[in-house]
PDB file of C-alpha atoms in Angstrom:
ATOM      1  CA  MET A   1     -89.418   5.923 -49.591  1.00 71.00           C
ATOM      2  CA  ALA A   2     -88.885   9.017 -51.923  1.00 95.00           C
ATOM      3  CA  LYS A   3     -88.388  13.014 -51.535  1.00 97.00           C
ATOM      4  CA  ILE A   4     -89.768  15.401 -53.909  1.00 97.00           C
ATOM      5  CA  THR A   5     -89.631  19.524 -53.493  1.00 97.00           C
ATOM      6  CA  VAL A   6     -92.867  21.388 -54.269  1.00 97.00           C
ATOM      7  CA  ASN A   7     -93.920  24.863 -53.312  1.00 95.00           C
ATOM      8  CA  GLY A   8     -90.352  25.579 -51.747  1.00 95.00           C
ATOM      9  CA  ALA A   9     -90.665  22.646 -49.336  1.00 97.00           C
ATOM     10  CA  THR A  10     -89.216  18.914 -49.685  1.00 98.00           C
ATOM     11  CA  LEU A  11     -91.661  16.415 -48.526  1.00 98.00           C
ATOM     12  CA  HIS A  12     -90.956  12.632 -47.739  1.00 98.00           C
ATOM     13  CA  TYR A  13     -93.777  10.607 -49.557  1.00 98.00           C
ATOM     14  CA  GLU A  14     -94.135   6.814 -50.239  1.00 98.00           C
ATOM     15  CA  ASP A  15     -95.628   5.061 -53.607  1.00 98.00           C
ATOM     16  CA  THR A  16     -96.779   1.744 -53.224  1.00 97.00           C
ATOM     17  CA  GLY A  17     -98.978  -0.554 -55.253  1.00 96.00           C
ATOM     18  CA  THR A  18     -99.539  -0.508 -58.770  1.00 89.00           C
ATOM     19  CA  GLY A  19    -103.131  -0.489 -59.749  1.00 91.00           C
ATOM     20  CA  PRO A  20    -104.788   1.227 -62.252  1.00 94.00           C
ATOM     21  CA  GLU A  21    -106.103   3.781 -59.897  1.00 97.00           C
ATOM     22  CA  THR A  22    -104.233   5.969 -57.198  1.00 98.00           C
ATOM     23  CA  ILE A  23    -105.008   6.719 -53.677  1.00 98.00           C
ATOM     24  CA  ILE A  24    -103.415   9.599 -51.634  1.00 98.00           C
ATOM     25  CA  PHE A  25    -103.488   9.397 -48.066  1.00 98.00           C
ATOM     26  CA  SER A  26    -103.359  12.499 -46.032  1.00 98.00           C
ATOM     27  CA  HIS A  27    -102.272  12.394 -42.502  1.00 98.00           C
ATOM     28  CA  GLY A  28    -103.462  14.149 -39.298  1.00 96.00           C
ATOM     29  CA  LEU A  29    -101.434  16.264 -37.147  1.00 92.00           C
ATOM     30  CA  LEU A  30     -98.729  14.908 -35.103  1.00 92.00           C
ATOM     31  CA  PHE A  31     -98.386  12.023 -37.527  1.00 94.00           C
ATOM     32  CA  SER A  32     -97.315  10.765 -40.789  1.00 96.00           C
ATOM     33  CA  GLY A  33     -98.286   8.983 -43.486  1.00 97.00           C
ATOM     34  CA  LYS A  34     -97.117   5.767 -41.206  1.00 97.00           C
ATOM     35  CA  MET A  35    -101.145   6.577 -40.005  1.00 98.00           C
ATOM     36  CA  PHE A  36    -102.465   4.662 -42.815  1.00 98.00           C
ATOM     37  CA  GLU A  37     -99.960   1.799 -42.743  1.00 98.00           C
ATOM     38  CA  ALA A  38    -102.904  -0.636 -42.481  1.00 98.00           C
ATOM     39  CA  GLN A  39    -104.894   0.904 -45.217  1.00 98.00           C
ATOM     40  CA  VAL A  40    -102.004   0.981 -47.721  1.00 98.00           C
ATOM     41  CA  ALA A  41    -101.191  -2.867 -46.665  1.00 98.00           C
ATOM     42  CA  ALA A  42    -104.431  -3.836 -47.445  1.00 98.00           C
ATOM     43  CA  LEU A  43    -104.967  -2.048 -50.730  1.00 98.00           C
ATOM     44  CA  LYS A  44    -101.987  -1.409 -52.376  1.00 97.00           C
ATOM     45  CA  ALA A  45    -102.678  -4.939 -54.394  1.00 96.00           C
ATOM     46  CA  ARG A  46    -105.266  -3.229 -56.069  1.00 96.00           C
ATOM     47  CA  TYR A  47    -104.543   0.783 -56.132  1.00 97.00           C
ATOM     48  CA  ARG A  48    -101.396   2.603 -56.363  1.00 98.00           C
ATOM     49  CA  CYS A  49    -101.147   3.917 -52.779  1.00 98.00           C
ATOM     50  CA  ILE A  50     -99.082   7.136 -51.896  1.00 98.00           C
ATOM     51  CA  THR A  51     -98.452   8.655 -48.421  1.00 98.00           C
ATOM     52  CA  PHE A  52     -96.860  11.769 -47.732  1.00 98.00           C
ATOM     53  CA  ASP A  53     -95.722  13.708 -44.504  1.00 98.00           C
ATOM     54  CA  PHE A  54     -96.508  17.213 -44.372  1.00 98.00           C
ATOM     55  CA  ARG A  55     -93.658  20.366 -43.880  1.00 97.00           C
ATOM     56  CA  GLY A  56     -92.685  19.918 -40.322  1.00 95.00           C
ATOM     57  CA  GLN A  57     -93.853  16.642 -39.839  1.00 94.00           C
ATOM     58  CA  GLY A  58     -92.431  13.008 -40.113  1.00 95.00           C
ATOM     59  CA  GLN A  59     -89.794  12.610 -42.761  1.00 96.00           C
ATOM     60  CA  SER A  60     -90.666  16.332 -44.699  1.00 97.00           C
ATOM     61  CA  GLU A  61     -88.244  19.263 -44.229  1.00 97.00           C
ATOM     62  CA  VAL A  62     -88.696  21.587 -41.490  1.00 96.00           C
ATOM     63  CA  THR A  63     -89.099  24.801 -43.203  1.00 97.00           C
ATOM     64  CA  ALA A  64     -89.028  28.511 -41.675  1.00 97.00           C
ATOM     65  CA  THR A  65     -92.918  29.606 -42.936  1.00 97.00           C
ATOM     66  CA  GLY A  66     -95.593  27.835 -44.863  1.00 97.00           C
ATOM     67  CA  TYR A  67     -97.930  26.260 -41.950  1.00 96.00           C
ATOM     68  CA  ASP A  68    -101.017  27.676 -42.651  1.00 97.00           C
ATOM     69  CA  MET A  69    -103.586  25.575 -44.238  1.00 97.00           C
ATOM     70  CA  GLU A  70    -103.537  27.464 -47.531  1.00 97.00           C
ATOM     71  CA  THR A  71     -99.877  26.821 -47.977  1.00 98.00           C
ATOM     72  CA  LEU A  72    -100.116  23.212 -47.003  1.00 98.00           C
ATOM     73  CA  TYR A  73    -103.160  23.087 -49.701  1.00 98.00           C
ATOM     74  CA  GLN A  74    -100.991  24.521 -52.124  1.00 98.00           C
ATOM     75  CA  ASP A  75     -98.156  22.005 -51.323  1.00 98.00           C
ATOM     76  CA  THR A  76    -101.015  19.005 -51.635  1.00 98.00           C
ATOM     77  CA  VAL A  77    -102.018  20.381 -55.235  1.00 98.00           C
ATOM     78  CA  ALA A  78     -98.186  20.655 -55.983  1.00 98.00           C
ATOM     79  CA  LEU A  79     -97.665  16.950 -55.129  1.00 98.00           C
ATOM     80  CA  ILE A  80    -100.553  15.738 -57.123  1.00 98.00           C
ATOM     81  CA  GLU A  81     -99.418  17.713 -60.021  1.00 98.00           C
ATOM     82  CA  ASN A  82     -95.850  17.027 -59.810  1.00 98.00           C
ATOM     83  CA  LEU A  83     -96.528  12.953 -59.384  1.00 97.00           C
ATOM     84  CA  LYS A  84     -98.786  13.331 -62.108  1.00 97.00           C
ATOM     85  CA  VAL A  85    -101.657  11.157 -60.248  1.00 97.00           C
ATOM     86  CA  GLY A  86    -104.573  13.432 -61.403  1.00 94.00           C
ATOM     87  CA  PRO A  87    -107.484  12.630 -61.054  1.00 98.00           C
ATOM     88  CA  CYS A  88    -107.420  10.155 -57.526  1.00 98.00           C
ATOM     89  CA  HIS A  89    -109.135   9.174 -54.583  1.00 98.00           C
ATOM     90  CA  PHE A  90    -108.299  11.040 -51.493  1.00 98.00           C
ATOM     91  CA  VAL A  91    -108.051  10.154 -48.493  1.00 98.00           C
ATOM     92  CA  GLY A  92    -107.712  12.611 -45.291  1.00 98.00           C
ATOM     93  CA  LEU A  93    -107.674  12.412 -41.616  1.00 98.00           C
ATOM     94  CA  SER A  94    -108.176  15.566 -39.478  1.00 97.00           C
ATOM     95  CA  MET A  95    -105.491  18.357 -40.881  1.00 97.00           C
ATOM     96  CA  GLY A  96    -105.716  15.769 -43.926  1.00 98.00           C
ATOM     97  CA  GLY A  97    -109.293  16.426 -44.060  1.00 98.00           C
ATOM     98  CA  PHE A  98    -108.646  20.150 -44.072  1.00 97.00           C
ATOM     99  CA  MET A  99    -106.517  19.453 -47.476  1.00 98.00           C
ATOM    100  CA  GLY A 100    -109.302  17.289 -48.966  1.00 98.00           C
ATOM    101  CA  MET A 101    -112.237  19.494 -48.513  1.00 98.00           C
ATOM    102  CA  ARG A 102    -110.382  22.466 -49.750  1.00 98.00           C
ATOM    103  CA  LEU A 103    -109.266  20.173 -53.309  1.00 98.00           C
ATOM    104  CA  ALA A 104    -112.682  19.033 -53.672  1.00 98.00           C
ATOM    105  CA  ALA A 105    -114.309  22.284 -53.626  1.00 98.00           C
ATOM    106  CA  ARG A 106    -111.934  24.288 -55.458  1.00 98.00           C
ATOM    107  CA  ARG A 107    -110.046  21.661 -57.658  1.00 98.00           C
ATOM    108  CA  PRO A 108    -112.196  18.673 -58.312  1.00 98.00           C
ATOM    109  CA  ASP A 109    -110.222  18.378 -61.511  1.00 98.00           C
ATOM    110  CA  LEU A 110    -107.677  16.591 -59.748  1.00 98.00           C
ATOM    111  CA  LEU A 111    -110.087  14.312 -57.650  1.00 98.00           C
ATOM    112  CA  LYS A 112    -112.508  11.038 -58.331  1.00 98.00           C
ATOM    113  CA  SER A 113    -113.430  10.810 -54.879  1.00 98.00           C
ATOM    114  CA  LEU A 114    -113.360  12.084 -51.268  1.00 98.00           C
ATOM    115  CA  ILE A 115    -112.838  10.368 -48.157  1.00 98.00           C
ATOM    116  CA  LEU A 116    -113.112  12.123 -44.806  1.00 98.00           C
ATOM    117  CA  LEU A 117    -111.849  10.775 -41.339  1.00 98.00           C
ATOM    118  CA  ASP A 118    -112.284  12.783 -38.112  1.00 98.00           C
ATOM    119  CA  THR A 119    -112.106  15.901 -39.519  1.00 98.00           C
ATOM    120  CA  SER A 120    -113.874  19.412 -39.188  1.00 97.00           C
ATOM    121  CA  ALA A 121    -114.473  22.222 -41.783  1.00 97.00           C
ATOM    122  CA  ASP A 122    -114.796  24.822 -38.966  1.00 95.00           C
ATOM    123  CA  PRO A 123    -111.861  26.791 -37.341  1.00 92.00           C
ATOM    124  CA  GLU A 124    -110.839  25.528 -33.923  1.00 90.00           C
ATOM    125  CA  PRO A 125    -113.323  25.624 -31.027  1.00 89.00           C
ATOM    126  CA  PRO A 126    -112.091  28.817 -28.980  1.00 89.00           C
ATOM    127  CA  GLU A 127    -112.607  26.569 -26.096  1.00 88.00           C
ATOM    128  CA  ASN A 128    -109.462  24.573 -26.870  1.00 84.00           C
ATOM    129  CA  ILE A 129    -107.245  27.428 -28.399  1.00 86.00           C
ATOM    130  CA  GLY A 130    -105.623  28.120 -24.910  1.00 87.00           C
ATOM    131  CA  LYS A 131    -105.294  24.840 -23.579  1.00 81.00           C
ATOM    132  CA  TYR A 132    -103.425  23.663 -26.719  1.00 82.00           C
ATOM    133  CA  ARG A 133    -101.363  26.818 -27.036  1.00 87.00           C
ATOM    134  CA  THR A 134    -100.101  25.816 -23.431  1.00 86.00           C
ATOM    135  CA  LEU A 135     -99.396  22.445 -24.374  1.00 82.00           C
ATOM    136  CA  ASN A 136     -97.578  23.623 -27.655  1.00 80.00           C
ATOM    137  CA  LEU A 137     -95.640  25.872 -25.859  1.00 85.00           C
ATOM    138  CA  VAL A 138     -93.911  23.459 -23.550  1.00 81.00           C
ATOM    139  CA  ALA A 139     -93.371  20.971 -26.279  1.00 76.00           C
ATOM    140  CA  ARG A 140     -91.332  23.744 -28.041  1.00 79.00           C
ATOM    141  CA  TRP A 141     -89.381  25.103 -25.613  1.00 71.00           C
ATOM    142  CA  LEU A 142     -89.067  22.080 -23.206  1.00 69.00           C
ATOM    143  CA  SER A 143     -89.942  18.924 -24.622  1.00 75.00           C
ATOM    144  CA  MET A 144     -93.322  16.959 -26.244  1.00 83.00           C
ATOM    145  CA  LYS A 145     -92.172  13.766 -23.410  1.00 82.00           C
ATOM    146  CA  LEU A 146     -93.810  16.567 -20.748  1.00 82.00           C
ATOM    147  CA  VAL A 147     -96.924  16.954 -22.667  1.00 86.00           C
ATOM    148  CA  ILE A 148     -97.725  13.288 -24.441  1.00 90.00           C
ATOM    149  CA  ASN A 149     -99.933  11.718 -22.185  1.00 90.00           C
ATOM    150  CA  LYS A 150    -101.908  15.025 -22.193  1.00 90.00           C
ATOM    151  CA  VAL A 151    -102.252  14.908 -25.665  1.00 91.00           C
ATOM    152  CA  ALA A 152    -102.900  11.001 -25.977  1.00 93.00           C
ATOM    153  CA  PRO A 153    -106.349  11.069 -24.740  1.00 94.00           C
ATOM    154  CA  ILE A 154    -106.919  13.988 -27.389  1.00 94.00           C
ATOM    155  CA  MET A 155    -105.762  11.877 -30.052  1.00 94.00           C
ATOM    156  CA  PHE A 156    -106.828   8.574 -29.156  1.00 97.00           C
ATOM    157  CA  GLY A 157    -110.011   7.111 -27.956  1.00 98.00           C
ATOM    158  CA  THR A 158    -110.602   5.441 -24.300  1.00 98.00           C
ATOM    159  CA  LYS A 159    -111.106   1.964 -26.124  1.00 98.00           C
ATOM    160  CA  PHE A 160    -107.928   1.962 -27.829  1.00 98.00           C
ATOM    161  CA  ARG A 161    -105.935   3.678 -24.470  1.00 98.00           C
ATOM    162  CA  GLN A 162    -107.704   1.268 -22.190  1.00 98.00           C
ATOM    163  CA  ASP A 163    -107.153  -1.982 -24.017  1.00 98.00           C
ATOM    164  CA  PRO A 164    -104.060  -4.026 -22.065  1.00 98.00           C
ATOM    165  CA  ALA A 165    -103.717  -5.904 -25.651  1.00 98.00           C
ATOM    166  CA  ARG A 166    -102.708  -2.787 -27.571  1.00 98.00           C
ATOM    167  CA  ALA A 167    -100.466  -1.271 -24.953  1.00 98.00           C
ATOM    168  CA  ALA A 168     -97.626  -1.904 -26.858  1.00 98.00           C
ATOM    169  CA  GLU A 169     -99.144  -0.139 -30.069  1.00 97.00           C
ATOM    170  CA  LEU A 170    -100.339   2.518 -27.904  1.00 97.00           C
ATOM    171  CA  GLU A 171     -96.923   3.379 -26.667  1.00 96.00           C
ATOM    172  CA  LYS A 172     -95.519   3.018 -30.464  1.00 97.00           C
ATOM    173  CA  TRP A 173     -98.017   5.554 -31.619  1.00 96.00           C
ATOM    174  CA  LYS A 174     -97.003   7.774 -28.716  1.00 95.00           C
ATOM    175  CA  LYS A 175     -93.155   7.404 -29.274  1.00 94.00           C
ATOM    176  CA  ILE A 176     -93.945   8.366 -33.064  1.00 94.00           C
ATOM    177  CA  ILE A 177     -95.623  11.413 -31.750  1.00 92.00           C
ATOM    178  CA  VAL A 178     -92.722  12.414 -29.397  1.00 91.00           C
ATOM    179  CA  ASP A 179     -90.066  11.931 -32.451  1.00 91.00           C
ATOM    180  CA  ASN A 180     -91.261  14.828 -34.220  1.00 89.00           C
ATOM    181  CA  HIS A 181     -89.254  17.091 -34.745  1.00 90.00           C
ATOM    182  CA  LYS A 182     -89.476  19.718 -32.299  1.00 88.00           C
ATOM    183  CA  VAL A 183     -89.855  23.124 -33.741  1.00 90.00           C
ATOM    184  CA  GLY A 184     -91.660  21.305 -36.779  1.00 90.00           C
ATOM    185  CA  ILE A 185     -94.287  20.299 -34.890  1.00 89.00           C
ATOM    186  CA  THR A 186     -94.732  22.714 -33.133  1.00 92.00           C
ATOM    187  CA  ARG A 187     -95.213  25.465 -36.214  1.00 91.00           C
ATOM    188  CA  ALA A 188     -97.564  22.500 -37.684  1.00 92.00           C
ATOM    189  CA  VAL A 189     -99.903  22.557 -34.446  1.00 90.00           C
ATOM    190  CA  SER A 190     -99.735  26.747 -34.304  1.00 93.00           C
ATOM    191  CA  GLY A 191    -100.821  26.191 -38.366  1.00 93.00           C
ATOM    192  CA  VAL A 192    -103.906  23.851 -37.015  1.00 93.00           C
ATOM    193  CA  ILE A 193    -104.806  26.225 -34.017  1.00 92.00           C
ATOM    194  CA  ASP A 194    -105.132  29.402 -36.248  1.00 93.00           C
ATOM    195  CA  ARG A 195    -106.603  28.051 -39.098  1.00 94.00           C
ATOM    196  CA  GLN A 196    -109.812  29.683 -41.167  1.00 94.00           C
ATOM    197  CA  GLY A 197    -112.686  27.223 -41.434  1.00 94.00           C
ATOM    198  CA  VAL A 198    -113.773  26.377 -44.983  1.00 97.00           C
ATOM    199  CA  TYR A 199    -117.669  25.472 -44.266  1.00 95.00           C
ATOM    200  CA  ASP A 200    -118.857  28.112 -46.862  1.00 96.00           C
ATOM    201  CA  GLU A 201    -117.178  26.297 -49.719  1.00 97.00           C
ATOM    202  CA  ILE A 202    -117.796  22.683 -48.804  1.00 97.00           C
ATOM    203  CA  GLY A 203    -121.372  23.024 -50.264  1.00 97.00           C
ATOM    204  CA  LYS A 204    -119.433  23.137 -53.541  1.00 97.00           C
ATOM    205  CA  ILE A 205    -118.098  19.655 -53.742  1.00 98.00           C
ATOM    206  CA  SER A 206    -120.079  17.283 -56.136  1.00 97.00           C
ATOM    207  CA  LEU A 207    -117.683  14.306 -56.010  1.00 97.00           C
ATOM    208  CA  PRO A 208    -118.698  11.052 -54.353  1.00 98.00           C
ATOM    209  CA  THR A 209    -117.846  11.607 -50.562  1.00 98.00           C
ATOM    210  CA  LEU A 210    -117.342   9.313 -47.615  1.00 98.00           C
ATOM    211  CA  ILE A 211    -117.392  10.821 -44.521  1.00 98.00           C
ATOM    212  CA  MET A 212    -116.214   8.747 -41.296  1.00 98.00           C
ATOM    213  CA  VAL A 213    -115.657   9.522 -37.503  1.00 98.00           C
ATOM    214  CA  GLY A 214    -115.050   7.933 -34.623  1.00 98.00           C
ATOM    215  CA  ASP A 215    -117.745   7.709 -31.768  1.00 98.00           C
ATOM    216  CA  GLN A 216    -114.939   8.465 -29.226  1.00 98.00           C
ATOM    217  CA  ASP A 217    -113.333  11.274 -31.075  1.00 98.00           C
ATOM    218  CA  VAL A 218    -113.157  14.453 -28.862  1.00 96.00           C
ATOM    219  CA  ALA A 219    -110.979  16.571 -30.966  1.00 94.00           C
ATOM    220  CA  THR A 220    -113.502  16.384 -33.899  1.00 96.00           C
ATOM    221  CA  ILE A 221    -116.695  15.571 -32.583  1.00 97.00           C
ATOM    222  CA  PRO A 222    -118.874  13.270 -34.360  1.00 98.00           C
ATOM    223  CA  ALA A 223    -121.232  16.560 -34.685  1.00 97.00           C
ATOM    224  CA  LYS A 224    -118.633  18.429 -36.770  1.00 97.00           C
ATOM    225  CA  SER A 225    -119.096  15.428 -39.486  1.00 98.00           C
ATOM    226  CA  ALA A 226    -122.672  15.364 -39.523  1.00 98.00           C
ATOM    227  CA  ARG A 227    -122.212  19.003 -40.090  1.00 97.00           C
ATOM    228  CA  ILE A 228    -119.774  18.604 -43.136  1.00 98.00           C
ATOM    229  CA  GLN A 229    -122.275  15.722 -44.197  1.00 98.00           C
ATOM    230  CA  GLU A 230    -125.381  17.867 -44.665  1.00 97.00           C
ATOM    231  CA  LEU A 231    -123.703  20.318 -47.079  1.00 97.00           C
ATOM    232  CA  ILE A 232    -121.874  17.935 -49.292  1.00 98.00           C
ATOM    233  CA  ALA A 233    -125.317  16.539 -51.554  1.00 96.00           C
ATOM    234  CA  GLY A 234    -124.961  12.576 -51.743  1.00 96.00           C
ATOM    235  CA  SER A 235    -122.215  12.212 -48.954  1.00 98.00           C
ATOM    236  CA  LYS A 236    -122.393   9.479 -46.540  1.00 98.00           C
ATOM    237  CA  LEU A 237    -121.574   9.318 -42.847  1.00 98.00           C
ATOM    238  CA  GLU A 238    -120.575   6.290 -41.238  1.00 98.00           C
ATOM    239  CA  ILE A 239    -119.456   6.546 -37.264  1.00 98.00           C
ATOM    240  CA  ILE A 240    -117.028   4.245 -36.310  1.00 98.00           C
ATOM    241  CA  PRO A 241    -117.700   2.344 -33.004  1.00 98.00           C
ATOM    242  CA  GLY A 242    -114.910   2.363 -30.204  1.00 98.00           C
ATOM    243  CA  ALA A 243    -112.782   5.181 -32.363  1.00 98.00           C
ATOM    244  CA  GLY A 244    -110.991   7.978 -31.215  1.00 98.00           C
ATOM    245  CA  HIS A 245    -109.451  10.974 -33.493  1.00 97.00           C
ATOM    246  CA  SER A 246    -106.984   8.505 -34.864  1.00 98.00           C
ATOM    247  CA  SER A 247    -109.562   5.934 -36.564  1.00 98.00           C
ATOM    248  CA  SER A 248    -107.017   4.852 -39.155  1.00 98.00           C
ATOM    249  CA  ILE A 249    -105.261   3.049 -36.219  1.00 98.00           C
ATOM    250  CA  GLU A 250    -107.676   2.390 -33.613  1.00 98.00           C
ATOM    251  CA  GLU A 251    -110.431   0.794 -35.557  1.00 98.00           C
ATOM    252  CA  ALA A 252    -107.971   0.003 -38.815  1.00 98.00           C
ATOM    253  CA  ALA A 253    -109.971  -2.955 -40.324  1.00 98.00           C
ATOM    254  CA  PHE A 254    -113.554  -0.846 -40.007  1.00 98.00           C
ATOM    255  CA  VAL A 255    -111.835   1.865 -41.846  1.00 98.00           C
ATOM    256  CA  THR A 256    -110.156  -0.164 -44.500  1.00 98.00           C
ATOM    257  CA  THR A 257    -113.461  -2.042 -45.391  1.00 98.00           C
ATOM    258  CA  HIS A 258    -115.301   1.175 -45.679  1.00 98.00           C
ATOM    259  CA  ILE A 259    -112.794   2.599 -47.886  1.00 98.00           C
ATOM    260  CA  ASP A 260    -112.324  -0.449 -50.143  1.00 98.00           C
ATOM    261  CA  GLN A 261    -116.601  -0.815 -50.416  1.00 98.00           C
ATOM    262  CA  PHE A 262    -116.931   3.194 -50.894  1.00 98.00           C
ATOM    263  CA  LEU A 263    -114.252   2.921 -53.805  1.00 98.00           C
ATOM    264  CA  GLN A 264    -115.982  -0.273 -55.204  1.00 96.00           C
ATOM    265  CA  SER A 265    -119.043   1.524 -55.447  1.00 95.00           C
ATOM    266  CA  VAL A 266    -117.415   4.683 -56.676  1.00 95.00           C
ATOM    267  CA  LYS A 267    -116.294   2.307 -59.937  1.00 86.00           C
ATOM    268  CA  SER A 268    -119.535   1.010 -60.179  1.00 79.00           C
ATOM    269  CA  ARG A 269    -120.949   4.264 -60.658  1.00 77.00           C
ATOM    270  CA  VAL A 270    -118.597   5.520 -63.389  1.00 67.00           C
ATOM    271  CA  SER A 271    -119.233   1.820 -65.532  1.00 59.00           C
ATOM    272  CA  GLU A 272    -123.120   2.473 -65.048  1.00 59.00           C
ATOM    273  CA  ALA A 273    -122.614   5.844 -66.219  1.00 57.00           C
ATOM    274  CA  ILE A 274    -120.503   4.843 -69.269  1.00 50.00           C
TER     275      ILE A 274
END
């Protein structure tokens, strides 16, 4: 565990593994780098794996401002540059994917490849905004505990939530969401609700790109991923059976296997080019 101050915020990050190539894992809203613990455990023997928490979430600093996607993008650029790990492979889930698309379109020099999980290039759909603002208001002024059972069906698919064998695991992740700093997390949620889309930028992406989405994802439905795949030349789309919005947790083995296979294919392409 370590801390780094970049772009006016002190961020928590974890640096594991000693491979010749680096993977940056960028988490989704309400979580932290912990949501990639299964992927890091599987890949750290062959890759340097870095997870980090966005400002206001996980163990990072709760700043007064800076929760808009452009500031978070600058945080991510500064993290990669200060750790001197570019060009790296970048895995972004949901909000983490918002960063990944911006990086790949604007700073391709920092990346070797892009993996997008359960994300969207569009602004928040208007039909979601009122509901999300209400949940956020209750969480901010009362308690996240009062809204977690409304949030869980957005964050997790039906298969995961209804599996008795995984009930304790579900409760673990719900507690992680509830334990976020109340002010930081509600500022982060507002930043996501108010975000600008990047659909007009992603056609610039020329890096090897893998897009994955759970077939039970209701927060960023599979059609959103298909829309991204249409614009990124040569990108590949994988549908994750039985997963909701938090696929790295819900179907960890599937996600890890496909990340590993994709990175191997990227290495092969580089070797052939040489």
